[in-house]
XYZ file of C-alpha atoms in Angstrom:
158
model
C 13.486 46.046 -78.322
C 12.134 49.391 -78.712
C 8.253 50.371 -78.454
C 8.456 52.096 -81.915
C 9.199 48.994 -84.222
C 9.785 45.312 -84.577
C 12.200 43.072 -85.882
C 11.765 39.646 -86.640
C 14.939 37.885 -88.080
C 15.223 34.288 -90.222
C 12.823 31.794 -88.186
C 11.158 34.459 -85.971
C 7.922 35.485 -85.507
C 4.760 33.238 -83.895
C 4.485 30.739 -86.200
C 2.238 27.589 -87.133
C 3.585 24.436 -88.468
C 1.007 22.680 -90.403
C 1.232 19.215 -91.825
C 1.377 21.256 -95.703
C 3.362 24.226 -94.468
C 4.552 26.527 -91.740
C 4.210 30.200 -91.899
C 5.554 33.288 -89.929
C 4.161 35.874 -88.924
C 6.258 39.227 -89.566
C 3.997 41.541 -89.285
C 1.231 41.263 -87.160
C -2.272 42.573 -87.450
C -1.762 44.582 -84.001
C 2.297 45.998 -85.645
C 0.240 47.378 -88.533
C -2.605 48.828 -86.702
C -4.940 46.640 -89.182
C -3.725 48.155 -92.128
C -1.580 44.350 -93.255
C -0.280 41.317 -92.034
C 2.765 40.231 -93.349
C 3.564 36.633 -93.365
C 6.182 34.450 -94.563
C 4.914 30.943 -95.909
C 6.896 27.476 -96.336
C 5.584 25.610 -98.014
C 5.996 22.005 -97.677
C 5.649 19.479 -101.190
C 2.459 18.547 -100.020
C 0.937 21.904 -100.250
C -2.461 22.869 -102.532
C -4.907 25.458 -100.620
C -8.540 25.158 -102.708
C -10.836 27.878 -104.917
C -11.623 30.476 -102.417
C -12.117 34.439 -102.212
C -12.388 37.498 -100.323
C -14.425 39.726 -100.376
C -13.069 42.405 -98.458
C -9.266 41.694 -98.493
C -6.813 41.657 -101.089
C -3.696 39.181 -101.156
C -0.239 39.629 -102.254
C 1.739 37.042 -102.803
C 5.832 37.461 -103.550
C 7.330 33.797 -104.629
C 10.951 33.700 -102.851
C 12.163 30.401 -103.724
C 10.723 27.409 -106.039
C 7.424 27.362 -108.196
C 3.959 27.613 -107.245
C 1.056 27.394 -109.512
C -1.557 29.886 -109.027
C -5.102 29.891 -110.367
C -7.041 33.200 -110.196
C -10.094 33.768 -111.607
C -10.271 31.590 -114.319
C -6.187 30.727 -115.502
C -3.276 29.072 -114.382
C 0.193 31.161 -113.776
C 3.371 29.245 -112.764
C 5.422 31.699 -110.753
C 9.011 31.396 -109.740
C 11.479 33.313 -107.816
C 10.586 37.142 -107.880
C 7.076 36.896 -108.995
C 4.604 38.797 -107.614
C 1.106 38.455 -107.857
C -1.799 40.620 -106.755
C -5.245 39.199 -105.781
C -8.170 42.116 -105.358
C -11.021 41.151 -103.277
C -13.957 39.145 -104.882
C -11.598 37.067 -107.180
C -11.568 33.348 -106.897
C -8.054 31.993 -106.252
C -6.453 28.871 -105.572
C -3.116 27.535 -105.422
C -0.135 24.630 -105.529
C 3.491 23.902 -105.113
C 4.319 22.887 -108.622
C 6.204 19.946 -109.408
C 5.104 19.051 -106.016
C 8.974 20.478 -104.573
C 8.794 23.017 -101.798
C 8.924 26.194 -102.016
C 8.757 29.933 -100.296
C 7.080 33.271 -99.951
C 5.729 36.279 -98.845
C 2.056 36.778 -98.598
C 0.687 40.633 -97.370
C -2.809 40.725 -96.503
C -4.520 44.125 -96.910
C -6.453 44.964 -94.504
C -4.748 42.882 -91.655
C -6.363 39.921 -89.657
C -5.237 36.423 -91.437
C -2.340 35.993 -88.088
C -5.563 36.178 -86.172
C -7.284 33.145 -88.168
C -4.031 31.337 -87.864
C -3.817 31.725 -84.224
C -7.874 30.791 -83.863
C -6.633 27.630 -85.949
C -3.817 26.845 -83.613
C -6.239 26.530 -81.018
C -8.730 23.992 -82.045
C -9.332 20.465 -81.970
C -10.058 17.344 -84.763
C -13.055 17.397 -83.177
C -13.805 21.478 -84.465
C -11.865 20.872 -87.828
C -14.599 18.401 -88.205
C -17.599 20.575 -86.850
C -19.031 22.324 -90.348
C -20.837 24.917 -88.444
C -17.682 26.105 -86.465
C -15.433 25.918 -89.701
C -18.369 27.781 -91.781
C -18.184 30.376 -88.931
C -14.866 31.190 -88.546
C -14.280 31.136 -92.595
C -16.928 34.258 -92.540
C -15.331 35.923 -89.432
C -12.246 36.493 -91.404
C -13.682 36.687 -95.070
C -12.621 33.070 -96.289
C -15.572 32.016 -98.660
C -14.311 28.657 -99.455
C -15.484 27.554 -103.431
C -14.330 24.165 -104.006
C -11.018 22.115 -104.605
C -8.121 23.117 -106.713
C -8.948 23.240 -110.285
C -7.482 20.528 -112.152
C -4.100 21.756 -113.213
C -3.365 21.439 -117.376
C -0.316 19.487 -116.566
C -2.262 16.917 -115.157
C -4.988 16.314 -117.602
C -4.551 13.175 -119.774
């Protein structure tokens, strides 16, 4: 491969299979001199990531294939195949599959450094997962302020 680009074909990239999905990393912090990360997420029917924000990072997210529920600052948006959404830093987000189905996209992270978080992740143990002060730690090292659970959802209200 030459030194002046990369290519990462279907499957390729380092990757991280987690028990609610398993994303690819396609561009890396270190490609994009820390300018983005570009990442491919799939994610599994199990998959809900909580109220959280940055507040130095934005987050794009481009849905691929199936529906996922988003919740950003305040409302609910189902988005399907060729939706795009745009999250600014400082605004609470959280999000679902819907219909709890799998489904597929691309997430750009401006400026770069969530592949770096994923590989920290990739090395730890139960026994960190469970250590508050280490999680706490690493959410502020890469700008994760973690707000609480996923909202309830209107389609699952009485």
């Amino acid at each position: 491969m030459a030194e002046h680009y990369t290519l990462n074909r279907a499957g390729e990239g380092p990757n991280y299979n987690w028990e609610n999905d398993h994303t690819f990393v396609k561009v890396s912090s270190e490609q994009s001199g820390g300018a983005y990360t570009l990442m491919e997420d799939n994610l599994k029917a199990t998959f809900a990531l909580g109220l959280h924000r940055h507040d130095t990072h934005a987050e794009t997210f481009y849905v691929m294939e199936g529906e996922i529920d988003f919740y950003v600052d305040g409302d609910w948006h189902r988005c399907g195949a060729g939706a795009t959404l745009h999250v600014p830093p400082g605004v609470p987000h959280a999000c679902r599959v819907a219909h709890g189905e799998p489904a597929r996209m691309l997430m750009i992270f401006q400026p770069s450094g969530f592949d770096l978080f994923l590989a920290e992740l990739a090395t730890m143990t139960e026994a960190d997962f469970a250590d508050e002060a280490k999680m706490a730690a690493l959410n502020a090292k890469y700008d994760i302020v973690q707000l609480g659970p996923v909202p309830v959802h209107p389609d699952d209200k009485d």
